[in-house]
Amino acid sequence: MEDLDKKSLSERDICSKIITPTIEAAGWDGRTQIREEVTFTAGRVMVRGKLVHRGEQKRADYLLYHQPNLPLAVIEAKDNHHSLGDGMQQALRYAEMLDVPFVFSSNGDAFLFHDRTIDDGPRERELALDAFPGPDELWQSYRAWKGLDDRTTAAVTQDYHADGSGKEPRYYQRIAINRTVEAIARGQERILLVMATGTGKTFTAFQIIWRLWKARVRKRILFLADRNILVDQTRTNDFKPFGQAMTKIKNRQVDKSYEIYLALYQAVSGTEEEQNIYKEFSRDFFDLVVVDECHRGSAAEDSAWREILDYFSSATHIGLTATPKETREVSNLTYFGDPVYTYSLRQGIDDGFLAPYKVIRIDLDRDVQGWRPEKGQTDKHGQEIEDRIYNQRDFDRELVLERRTELVARKVSEFLRATNRYDKTIIFCEDIDHAERMRSALVNQNPDLAAESRRYVMRITGDNDEGKAELDHFIDPESRYPVIATTSRLMTTGVDAQTCKLIVLDRRIESMPEFKQIIGRGTRIKEEYGKLFFTIMDFKKATDRFADPDFDGDPVVIYEPEDDDPPLPPDDGDGDDTIIDDDPPDPPGQPRRRYVVGDVTVTVLAERVQYLDKDGKLITESLKDYARRAVRQSFTSLQDFLRQWREGERRQAILSELEEHGLLLDALAEEVGRQYGPFDLICHVAFDQPPLTRKERAESVRKRDYFTRHGDKVRKVLEALLDKYADEGVEAIDEMNILKLRPMSDLGTPLEIVAAFGGKEQYRQALRDLTDQLYPAA
């Protein structure tokens, strides 16, 4: 190694010639314990108007493992022109994300070692190349950090299930699995996992159970869910590897010869007269009980789920939820304790595992201004309407304005016509009656597609067997119908609608858990079906909850009324954080009084765009002021910005950096003008420069007789590039691929065009000169 000229080596050379041999010499197995260039996020989905692309994936240069499910160390490498510790901050960020305690940075001269397990004393020290710690040393330190001894490591070292397809837990699933198994190994009996909807809670639960079961640390397991569809999906999908060891408790029958039991909690509980079926098991029969969607009742002391948990109190209890519930009456945290791991909606979106979303907020005049009947006015059924002001809380519950329903259906249909009329859509309504009226209104708005299939629009509610029978088809990506599902509460949770692209909120949402569950219906990414983001259309101001500190996911964009529009009527409060499990009918003998009015006009109020910043907080200042601050975090002056912009290789990096600082370029273009390019938008809002359109800049170059210095073929290429710039912007001409497109391709092949300039470097110089002409020095 001493003979190597390290300064001449690339970062990859430093890895292959120095770091890898050093690690292997320390005893690490290159086949099973060393992984290089490990990508662990998918890259955030970036939505710019109609353009969608993925951001950069996070990738560690090295991960060192005790075994496949137990990473111990991160190594970040740099070339020898960097200092020893230049990679440390990045490595520490990755180590924190990956829950890895040992962190190394190297430039090929030595290692800087950061030990996250040390609480007192120096955490960082320099290590010579031949002093790199071996796998046994780091494993023993890891065990001490986690509080594990010889007796408790059996389950911890049991690997996860592999089906041969190469699928393995994502990094956050691995952390959730490991932390749960390690907590149980240390003797913790009540465990809570909080994972955003769409991040694979059931798959995570399977891997936890698999490892505990295979290690014989837990031998008989009960998995509880509150929806038949959840139990059946679990049995046939994620839990399938349990095979003959698994059964589903049904028809109130018990067979004690199995080891893995899946159950609908309603199927094992009941009144004393019916004899609760779970009591046919002895209290110590199960040694592990896993409760899916545990926010839906298990934490309430008088709930049926708590009766089951109390009966099997000697077992370990694991609660899974996307929305831990905290109210005066109900608390997951009181029962299970603090979560051993939380993977939030915001983190899932940032990592690119969950879909981001746009929000269209539509205020209707009657919702905002209210409506009062005339004295003695009757409804369609001859009932005299109680004289008071009816507002958003009343509509579709106490008072039905038929034209309001028609308007909502029309706005939804207009959106689908502008995007794709076959995009899966869920419309959340106030109740079953509202869902049925909405279904009918949507059929009338889409007579052609309703004629094509009666299943184009379906009401899927708890009281309707035909609708419920279509639920599997709705969530099946391969099934075209149903396209639009109107519902009330049946589809708020447990419905894995992977290709749902539009969620419509026409129901008041009274709790944060329910809001998160509903948003979660659209957060799954299904890239092969073109599902990378989704849209929320909000008619009931439900998305005001984005400003709630308890919400943990940031939308891409929100539309809402103008400042001078009338305010919403007074709100009675936040509700009791209770999610109703199904679509409840009216109480027997107590039909709800509901007025139906057909001749009251309803219109959409004016709209404006309101955005959220990079941290998901509402921007309260003007968009231009916010953009000015974002730009000036990176550039001190117009000259500084112009100097960097004129370097073609830097332009995309500048835009990416400004995006990270919160610049909403697409939104700015909507406000200032779509005809302006990024350069003029930025100069205008940040440095008070009058903006020029791309066409104006191109025409200015033509007037300067800039092209006369070149030969005929070169001049034609440059003129074609200028036309392309005027139409599409400077980003379009920065790449060499532009030469493959018309009209450039009509002038020759890329090689012929480059040759006309005298070579690739001369072509690039001519392009830089053209850019300088487009953006002359101030």
mmCIF file with all atom_site columns, N, CA, C and O in Angstrom, residues 647-689:
data_model
loop_
_atom_site.group_PDB
_atom_site.id
_atom_site.type_symbol
_atom_site.label_atom_id
_atom_site.label_alt_id
_atom_site.label_comp_id
_atom_site.label_asym_id
_atom_site.label_entity_id
_atom_site.label_seq_id
_atom_site.pdbx_PDB_ins_code
_atom_site.Cartn_x
_atom_site.Cartn_y
_atom_site.Cartn_z
_atom_site.occupancy
_atom_site.B_iso_or_equiv
_atom_site.pdbx_formal_charge
_atom_site.auth_seq_id
_atom_site.auth_comp_id
_atom_site.auth_asym_id
_atom_site.auth_atom_id
_atom_site.pdbx_PDB_model_num
ATOM 1   N N  . GLU A 1 647 ? -22.118 28.888 -15.377 1.00 0.00 ? 647 GLU A N  1
ATOM 2   C CA . GLU A 1 647 ? -21.391 27.623 -15.483 1.00 0.00 ? 647 GLU A CA 1
ATOM 3   C C  . GLU A 1 647 ? -22.405 26.516 -15.729 1.00 0.00 ? 647 GLU A C  1
ATOM 4   O O  . GLU A 1 647 ? -23.145 26.118 -14.835 1.00 0.00 ? 647 GLU A O  1
ATOM 5   N N  . GLY A 1 648 ? -22.469 26.030 -16.965 1.00 0.00 ? 648 GLY A N  1
ATOM 6   C CA . GLY A 1 648 ? -23.520 25.081 -17.347 1.00 0.00 ? 648 GLY A CA 1
ATOM 7   C C  . GLY A 1 648 ? -23.610 23.871 -16.442 1.00 0.00 ? 648 GLY A C  1
ATOM 8   O O  . GLY A 1 648 ? -24.696 23.365 -16.141 1.00 0.00 ? 648 GLY A O  1
ATOM 9   N N  . GLU A 1 649 ? -22.434 23.379 -15.970 1.00 0.00 ? 649 GLU A N  1
ATOM 10  C CA . GLU A 1 649 ? -22.437 22.175 -15.144 1.00 0.00 ? 649 GLU A CA 1
ATOM 11  C C  . GLU A 1 649 ? -23.098 22.426 -13.797 1.00 0.00 ? 649 GLU A C  1
ATOM 12  O O  . GLU A 1 649 ? -23.481 21.493 -13.094 1.00 0.00 ? 649 GLU A O  1
ATOM 13  N N  . ARG A 1 650 ? -23.242 23.694 -13.409 1.00 0.00 ? 650 ARG A N  1
ATOM 14  C CA . ARG A 1 650 ? -23.755 24.014 -12.083 1.00 0.00 ? 650 ARG A CA 1
ATOM 15  C C  . ARG A 1 650 ? -25.250 24.291 -12.068 1.00 0.00 ? 650 ARG A C  1
ATOM 16  O O  . ARG A 1 650 ? -25.860 24.309 -11.007 1.00 0.00 ? 650 ARG A O  1
ATOM 17  N N  . ARG A 1 651 ? -25.874 24.506 -13.245 1.00 0.00 ? 651 ARG A N  1
ATOM 18  C CA . ARG A 1 651 ? -27.249 24.994 -13.226 1.00 0.00 ? 651 ARG A CA 1
ATOM 19  C C  . ARG A 1 651 ? -28.212 24.042 -12.537 1.00 0.00 ? 651 ARG A C  1
ATOM 20  O O  . ARG A 1 651 ? -29.024 24.446 -11.705 1.00 0.00 ? 651 ARG A O  1
ATOM 21  N N  . GLN A 1 652 ? -28.148 22.746 -12.875 1.00 0.00 ? 652 GLN A N  1
ATOM 22  C CA . GLN A 1 652 ? -29.058 21.799 -12.249 1.00 0.00 ? 652 GLN A CA 1
ATOM 23  C C  . GLN A 1 652 ? -28.762 21.662 -10.763 1.00 0.00 ? 652 GLN A C  1
ATOM 24  O O  . GLN A 1 652 ? -29.666 21.520 -9.942  1.00 0.00 ? 652 GLN A O  1
ATOM 25  N N  . ALA A 1 653 ? -27.473 21.736 -10.405 1.00 0.00 ? 653 ALA A N  1
ATOM 26  C CA . ALA A 1 653 ? -27.108 21.662 -8.979  1.00 0.00 ? 653 ALA A CA 1
ATOM 27  C C  . ALA A 1 653 ? -27.670 22.853 -8.214  1.00 0.00 ? 653 ALA A C  1
ATOM 28  O O  . ALA A 1 653 ? -28.114 22.730 -7.067  1.00 0.00 ? 653 ALA A O  1
ATOM 29  N N  . ILE A 1 654 ? -27.657 24.039 -8.851  1.00 0.00 ? 654 ILE A N  1
ATOM 30  C CA . ILE A 1 654 ? -28.212 25.235 -8.210  1.00 0.00 ? 654 ILE A CA 1
ATOM 31  C C  . ILE A 1 654 ? -29.694 25.053 -7.934  1.00 0.00 ? 654 ILE A C  1
ATOM 32  O O  . ILE A 1 654 ? -30.187 25.329 -6.830  1.00 0.00 ? 654 ILE A O  1
ATOM 33  N N  . LEU A 1 655 ? -30.433 24.564 -8.934  1.00 0.00 ? 655 LEU A N  1
ATOM 34  C CA . LEU A 1 655 ? -31.875 24.372 -8.756  1.00 0.00 ? 655 LEU A CA 1
ATOM 35  C C  . LEU A 1 655 ? -32.162 23.333 -7.681  1.00 0.00 ? 655 LEU A C  1
ATOM 36  O O  . LEU A 1 655 ? -33.088 23.497 -6.876  1.00 0.00 ? 655 LEU A O  1
ATOM 37  N N  . SER A 1 656 ? -31.369 22.264 -7.642  1.00 0.00 ? 656 SER A N  1
ATOM 38  C CA . SER A 1 656 ? -31.560 21.229 -6.624  1.00 0.00 ? 656 SER A CA 1
ATOM 39  C C  . SER A 1 656 ? -31.284 21.790 -5.234  1.00 0.00 ? 656 SER A C  1
ATOM 40  O O  . SER A 1 656 ? -32.013 21.506 -4.263  1.00 0.00 ? 656 SER A O  1
ATOM 41  N N  . GLU A 1 657 ? -30.229 22.602 -5.121  1.00 0.00 ? 657 GLU A N  1
ATOM 42  C CA . GLU A 1 657 ? -29.890 23.195 -3.830  1.00 0.00 ? 657 GLU A CA 1
ATOM 43  C C  . GLU A 1 657 ? -30.989 24.139 -3.360  1.00 0.00 ? 657 GLU A C  1
ATOM 44  O O  . GLU A 1 657 ? -31.363 24.142 -2.180  1.00 0.00 ? 657 GLU A O  1
ATOM 45  N N  . LEU A 1 658 ? -31.518 24.936 -4.286  1.00 0.00 ? 658 LEU A N  1
ATOM 46  C CA . LEU A 1 658 ? -32.588 25.864 -3.920  1.00 0.00 ? 658 LEU A CA 1
ATOM 47  C C  . LEU A 1 658 ? -33.856 25.112 -3.532  1.00 0.00 ? 658 LEU A C  1
ATOM 48  O O  . LEU A 1 658 ? -34.599 25.555 -2.654  1.00 0.00 ? 658 LEU A O  1
ATOM 49  N N  . GLU A 1 659 ? -34.128 24.001 -4.193  1.00 0.00 ? 659 GLU A N  1
ATOM 50  C CA . GLU A 1 659 ? -35.269 23.162 -3.801  1.00 0.00 ? 659 GLU A CA 1
ATOM 51  C C  . GLU A 1 659 ? -35.122 22.696 -2.368  1.00 0.00 ? 659 GLU A C  1
ATOM 52  O O  . GLU A 1 659 ? -36.079 22.697 -1.590  1.00 0.00 ? 659 GLU A O  1
ATOM 53  N N  . GLU A 1 660 ? -33.897 22.271 -1.993  1.00 0.00 ? 660 GLU A N  1
ATOM 54  C CA . GLU A 1 660 ? -33.656 21.817 -0.631  1.00 0.00 ? 660 GLU A CA 1
ATOM 55  C C  . GLU A 1 660 ? -33.880 22.933 0.372   1.00 0.00 ? 660 GLU A C  1
ATOM 56  O O  . GLU A 1 660 ? -34.300 22.697 1.510   1.00 0.00 ? 660 GLU A O  1
ATOM 57  N N  . HIS A 1 661 ? -33.595 24.180 -0.023  1.00 0.00 ? 661 HIS A N  1
ATOM 58  C CA . HIS A 1 661 ? -33.815 25.323 0.864   1.00 0.00 ? 661 HIS A CA 1
ATOM 59  C C  . HIS A 1 661 ? -35.272 25.765 0.883   1.00 0.00 ? 661 HIS A C  1
ATOM 60  O O  . HIS A 1 661 ? -35.615 26.704 1.600   1.00 0.00 ? 661 HIS A O  1
ATOM 61  N N  . GLY A 1 662 ? -36.107 25.115 0.060   1.00 0.00 ? 662 GLY A N  1
ATOM 62  C CA . GLY A 1 662 ? -37.535 25.397 0.117   1.00 0.00 ? 662 GLY A CA 1
ATOM 63  C C  . GLY A 1 662 ? -38.086 26.204 -1.034  1.00 0.00 ? 662 GLY A C  1
ATOM 64  O O  . GLY A 1 662 ? -39.248 26.604 -0.999  1.00 0.00 ? 662 GLY A O  1
ATOM 65  N N  . LEU A 1 663 ? -37.279 26.513 -2.075  1.00 0.00 ? 663 LEU A N  1
ATOM 66  C CA . LEU A 1 663 ? -37.791 27.282 -3.200  1.00 0.00 ? 663 LEU A CA 1
ATOM 67  C C  . LEU A 1 663 ? -38.833 26.462 -3.957  1.00 0.00 ? 663 LEU A C  1
ATOM 68  O O  . LEU A 1 663 ? -38.558 25.350 -4.408  1.00 0.00 ? 663 LEU A O  1
ATOM 69  N N  . LEU A 1 664 ? -40.024 27.015 -4.111  1.00 0.00 ? 664 LEU A N  1
ATOM 70  C CA . LEU A 1 664 ? -41.114 26.340 -4.816  1.00 0.00 ? 664 LEU A CA 1
ATOM 71  C C  . LEU A 1 664 ? -41.197 26.942 -6.219  1.00 0.00 ? 664 LEU A C  1
ATOM 72  O O  . LEU A 1 664 ? -42.021 27.803 -6.503  1.00 0.00 ? 664 LEU A O  1
ATOM 73  N N  . LEU A 1 665 ? -40.313 26.491 -7.101  1.00 0.00 ? 665 LEU A N  1
ATOM 74  C CA . LEU A 1 665 ? -40.154 27.108 -8.406  1.00 0.00 ? 665 LEU A CA 1
ATOM 75  C C  . LEU A 1 665 ? -41.412 26.976 -9.251  1.00 0.00 ? 665 LEU A C  1
ATOM 76  O O  . LEU A 1 665 ? -41.821 27.915 -9.940  1.00 0.00 ? 665 LEU A O  1
ATOM 77  N N  . ASP A 1 666 ? -42.042 25.806 -9.203  1.00 0.00 ? 666 ASP A N  1
ATOM 78  C CA . ASP A 1 666 ? -43.246 25.592 -10.003 1.00 0.00 ? 666 ASP A CA 1
ATOM 79  C C  . ASP A 1 666 ? -44.371 26.509 -9.536  1.00 0.00 ? 666 ASP A C  1
ATOM 80  O O  . ASP A 1 666 ? -45.102 27.084 -10.341 1.00 0.00 ? 666 ASP A O  1
ATOM 81  N N  . ALA A 1 667 ? -44.490 26.660 -8.214  1.00 0.00 ? 667 ALA A N  1
ATOM 82  C CA . ALA A 1 667 ? -45.515 27.554 -7.671  1.00 0.00 ? 667 ALA A CA 1
ATOM 83  C C  . ALA A 1 667 ? -45.216 28.996 -8.033  1.00 0.00 ? 667 ALA A C  1
ATOM 84  O O  . ALA A 1 667 ? -46.111 29.783 -8.351  1.00 0.00 ? 667 ALA A O  1
ATOM 85  N N  . LEU A 1 668 ? -43.943 29.358 -8.011  1.00 0.00 ? 668 LEU A N  1
ATOM 86  C CA . LEU A 1 668 ? -43.538 30.718 -8.360  1.00 0.00 ? 668 LEU A CA 1
ATOM 87  C C  . LEU A 1 668 ? -43.883 31.016 -9.813  1.00 0.00 ? 668 LEU A C  1
ATOM 88  O O  . LEU A 1 668 ? -44.338 32.117 -10.153 1.00 0.00 ? 668 LEU A O  1
ATOM 89  N N  . ALA A 1 669 ? -43.674 30.028 -10.693 1.00 0.00 ? 669 ALA A N  1
ATOM 90  C CA . ALA A 1 669 ? -44.004 30.202 -12.103 1.00 0.00 ? 669 ALA A CA 1
ATOM 91  C C  . ALA A 1 669 ? -45.502 30.434 -12.286 1.00 0.00 ? 669 ALA A C  1
ATOM 92  O O  . ALA A 1 669 ? -45.925 31.227 -13.140 1.00 0.00 ? 669 ALA A O  1
ATOM 93  N N  . GLU A 1 670 ? -46.313 29.748 -11.486 1.00 0.00 ? 670 GLU A N  1
ATOM 94  C CA . GLU A 1 670 ? -47.757 29.948 -11.563 1.00 0.00 ? 670 GLU A CA 1
ATOM 95  C C  . GLU A 1 670 ? -48.117 31.384 -11.198 1.00 0.00 ? 670 GLU A C  1
ATOM 96  O O  . GLU A 1 670 ? -49.023 31.983 -11.775 1.00 0.00 ? 670 GLU A O  1
ATOM 97  N N  . GLU A 1 671 ? -47.415 31.954 -10.222 1.00 0.00 ? 671 GLU A N  1
ATOM 98  C CA . GLU A 1 671 ? -47.746 33.290 -9.741  1.00 0.00 ? 671 GLU A CA 1
ATOM 99  C C  . GLU A 1 671 ? -47.151 34.384 -10.615 1.00 0.00 ? 671 GLU A C  1
ATOM 100 O O  . GLU A 1 671 ? -47.805 35.382 -10.925 1.00 0.00 ? 671 GLU A O  1
ATOM 101 N N  . VAL A 1 672 ? -45.882 34.235 -11.037 1.00 0.00 ? 672 VAL A N  1
ATOM 102 C CA . VAL A 1 672 ? -45.194 35.284 -11.796 1.00 0.00 ? 672 VAL A CA 1
ATOM 103 C C  . VAL A 1 672 ? -45.464 35.146 -13.294 1.00 0.00 ? 672 VAL A C  1
ATOM 104 O O  . VAL A 1 672 ? -45.683 36.129 -13.995 1.00 0.00 ? 672 VAL A O  1
ATOM 105 N N  . GLY A 1 673 ? -45.428 33.886 -13.787 1.00 0.00 ? 673 GLY A N  1
ATOM 106 C CA . GLY A 1 673 ? -45.683 33.668 -15.199 1.00 0.00 ? 673 GLY A CA 1
ATOM 107 C C  . GLY A 1 673 ? -44.955 32.458 -15.725 1.00 0.00 ? 673 GLY A C  1
ATOM 108 O O  . GLY A 1 673 ? -43.751 32.303 -15.512 1.00 0.00 ? 673 GLY A O  1
ATOM 109 N N  . ARG A 1 674 ? -45.682 31.573 -16.409 1.00 0.00 ? 674 ARG A N  1
ATOM 110 C CA . ARG A 1 674 ? -45.094 30.348 -16.931 1.00 0.00 ? 674 ARG A CA 1
ATOM 111 C C  . ARG A 1 674 ? -44.126 30.620 -18.082 1.00 0.00 ? 674 ARG A C  1
ATOM 112 O O  . ARG A 1 674 ? -43.311 29.760 -18.425 1.00 0.00 ? 674 ARG A O  1
ATOM 113 N N  . GLN A 1 675 ? -44.213 31.807 -18.658 1.00 0.00 ? 675 GLN A N  1
ATOM 114 C CA . GLN A 1 675 ? -43.347 32.105 -19.802 1.00 0.00 ? 675 GLN A CA 1
ATOM 115 C C  . GLN A 1 675 ? -41.925 32.443 -19.387 1.00 0.00 ? 675 GLN A C  1
ATOM 116 O O  . GLN A 1 675 ? -41.034 32.563 -20.237 1.00 0.00 ? 675 GLN A O  1
ATOM 117 N N  . TYR A 1 676 ? -41.693 32.590 -18.085 1.00 0.00 ? 676 TYR A N  1
ATOM 118 C CA . TYR A 1 676 ? -40.352 32.920 -17.605 1.00 0.00 ? 676 TYR A CA 1
ATOM 119 C C  . TYR A 1 676 ? -39.610 31.657 -17.189 1.00 0.00 ? 676 TYR A C  1
ATOM 120 O O  . TYR A 1 676 ? -40.187 30.749 -16.595 1.00 0.00 ? 676 TYR A O  1
ATOM 121 N N  . GLY A 1 677 ? -38.301 31.616 -17.466 1.00 0.00 ? 677 GLY A N  1
ATOM 122 C CA . GLY A 1 677 ? -37.481 30.493 -17.048 1.00 0.00 ? 677 GLY A CA 1
ATOM 123 C C  . GLY A 1 677 ? -37.038 30.640 -15.604 1.00 0.00 ? 677 GLY A C  1
ATOM 124 O O  . GLY A 1 677 ? -37.239 31.701 -14.975 1.00 0.00 ? 677 GLY A O  1
ATOM 125 N N  . PRO A 1 678 ? -36.419 29.593 -15.038 1.00 0.00 ? 678 PRO A N  1
ATOM 126 C CA . PRO A 1 678 ? -35.963 29.645 -13.642 1.00 0.00 ? 678 PRO A CA 1
ATOM 127 C C  . PRO A 1 678 ? -35.052 30.836 -13.363 1.00 0.00 ? 678 PRO A C  1
ATOM 128 O O  . PRO A 1 678 ? -35.158 31.481 -12.314 1.00 0.00 ? 678 PRO A O  1
ATOM 129 N N  . PHE A 1 679 ? -34.152 31.170 -14.308 1.00 0.00 ? 679 PHE A N  1
ATOM 130 C CA . PHE A 1 679 ? -33.221 32.282 -14.098 1.00 0.00 ? 679 PHE A CA 1
ATOM 131 C C  . PHE A 1 679 ? -33.973 33.583 -13.850 1.00 0.00 ? 679 PHE A C  1
ATOM 132 O O  . PHE A 1 679 ? -33.695 34.311 -12.880 1.00 0.00 ? 679 PHE A O  1
ATOM 133 N N  . ASP A 1 680 ? -34.933 33.901 -14.701 1.00 0.00 ? 680 ASP A N  1
ATOM 134 C CA . ASP A 1 680 ? -35.648 35.168 -14.560 1.00 0.00 ? 680 ASP A CA 1
ATOM 135 C C  . ASP A 1 680 ? -36.574 35.170 -13.359 1.00 0.00 ? 680 ASP A C  1
ATOM 136 O O  . ASP A 1 680 ? -36.749 36.215 -12.718 1.00 0.00 ? 680 ASP A O  1
ATOM 137 N N  . LEU A 1 681 ? -37.169 34.040 -13.055 1.00 0.00 ? 681 LEU A N  1
ATOM 138 C CA . LEU A 1 681 ? -37.997 33.966 -11.856 1.00 0.00 ? 681 LEU A CA 1
ATOM 139 C C  . LEU A 1 681 ? -37.162 34.277 -10.617 1.00 0.00 ? 681 LEU A C  1
ATOM 140 O O  . LEU A 1 681 ? -37.568 35.056 -9.745  1.00 0.00 ? 681 LEU A O  1
ATOM 141 N N  . ILE A 1 682 ? -35.978 33.668 -10.544 1.00 0.00 ? 682 ILE A N  1
ATOM 142 C CA . ILE A 1 682 ? -35.116 33.853 -9.370  1.00 0.00 ? 682 ILE A CA 1
ATOM 143 C C  . ILE A 1 682 ? -34.604 35.291 -9.309  1.00 0.00 ? 682 ILE A C  1
ATOM 144 O O  . ILE A 1 682 ? -34.638 35.936 -8.249  1.00 0.00 ? 682 ILE A O  1
ATOM 145 N N  . CYS A 1 683 ? -34.114 35.819 -10.434 1.00 0.00 ? 683 CYS A N  1
ATOM 146 C CA . CYS A 1 683 ? -33.602 37.190 -10.438 1.00 0.00 ? 683 CYS A CA 1
ATOM 147 C C  . CYS A 1 683 ? -34.697 38.194 -10.088 1.00 0.00 ? 683 CYS A C  1
ATOM 148 O O  . CYS A 1 683 ? -34.448 39.197 -9.412  1.00 0.00 ? 683 CYS A O  1
ATOM 149 N N  . HIS A 1 684 ? -35.911 37.924 -10.537 1.00 0.00 ? 684 HIS A N  1
ATOM 150 C CA . HIS A 1 684 ? -37.021 38.844 -10.292 1.00 0.00 ? 684 HIS A CA 1
ATOM 151 C C  . HIS A 1 684 ? -37.398 38.884 -8.810  1.00 0.00 ? 684 HIS A C  1
ATOM 152 O O  . HIS A 1 684 ? -37.489 39.969 -8.213  1.00 0.00 ? 684 HIS A O  1
ATOM 153 N N  . VAL A 1 685 ? -37.605 37.704 -8.206  1.00 0.00 ? 685 VAL A N  1
ATOM 154 C CA . VAL A 1 685 ? -38.103 37.694 -6.823  1.00 0.00 ? 685 VAL A CA 1
ATOM 155 C C  . VAL A 1 685 ? -36.998 37.948 -5.804  1.00 0.00 ? 685 VAL A C  1
ATOM 156 O O  . VAL A 1 685 ? -37.244 38.506 -4.737  1.00 0.00 ? 685 VAL A O  1
ATOM 157 N N  . ALA A 1 686 ? -35.770 37.532 -6.130  1.00 0.00 ? 686 ALA A N  1
ATOM 158 C CA . ALA A 1 686 ? -34.694 37.647 -5.139  1.00 0.00 ? 686 ALA A CA 1
ATOM 159 C C  . ALA A 1 686 ? -33.889 38.927 -5.274  1.00 0.00 ? 686 ALA A C  1
ATOM 160 O O  . ALA A 1 686 ? -33.383 39.461 -4.283  1.00 0.00 ? 686 ALA A O  1
ATOM 161 N N  . PHE A 1 687 ? -33.760 39.435 -6.524  1.00 0.00 ? 687 PHE A N  1
ATOM 162 C CA . PHE A 1 687 ? -32.873 40.580 -6.733  1.00 0.00 ? 687 PHE A CA 1
ATOM 163 C C  . PHE A 1 687 ? -33.564 41.737 -7.465  1.00 0.00 ? 687 PHE A C  1
ATOM 164 O O  . PHE A 1 687 ? -32.894 42.641 -7.981  1.00 0.00 ? 687 PHE A O  1
ATOM 165 N N  . ASP A 1 688 ? -34.906 41.683 -7.526  1.00 0.00 ? 688 ASP A N  1
ATOM 166 C CA . ASP A 1 688 ? -35.721 42.798 -8.044  1.00 0.00 ? 688 ASP A CA 1
ATOM 167 C C  . ASP A 1 688 ? -35.390 43.163 -9.491  1.00 0.00 ? 688 ASP A C  1
ATOM 168 O O  . ASP A 1 688 ? -35.504 44.316 -9.893  1.00 0.00 ? 688 ASP A O  1
ATOM 169 N N  . GLN A 1 689 ? -34.996 42.175 -10.296 1.00 0.00 ? 689 GLN A N  1
ATOM 170 C CA . GLN A 1 689 ? -34.718 42.411 -11.699 1.00 0.00 ? 689 GLN A CA 1
ATOM 171 C C  . GLN A 1 689 ? -35.997 42.241 -12.525 1.00 0.00 ? 689 GLN A C  1
ATOM 172 O O  . GLN A 1 689 ? -36.784 41.327 -12.263 1.00 0.00 ? 689 GLN A O  1
#
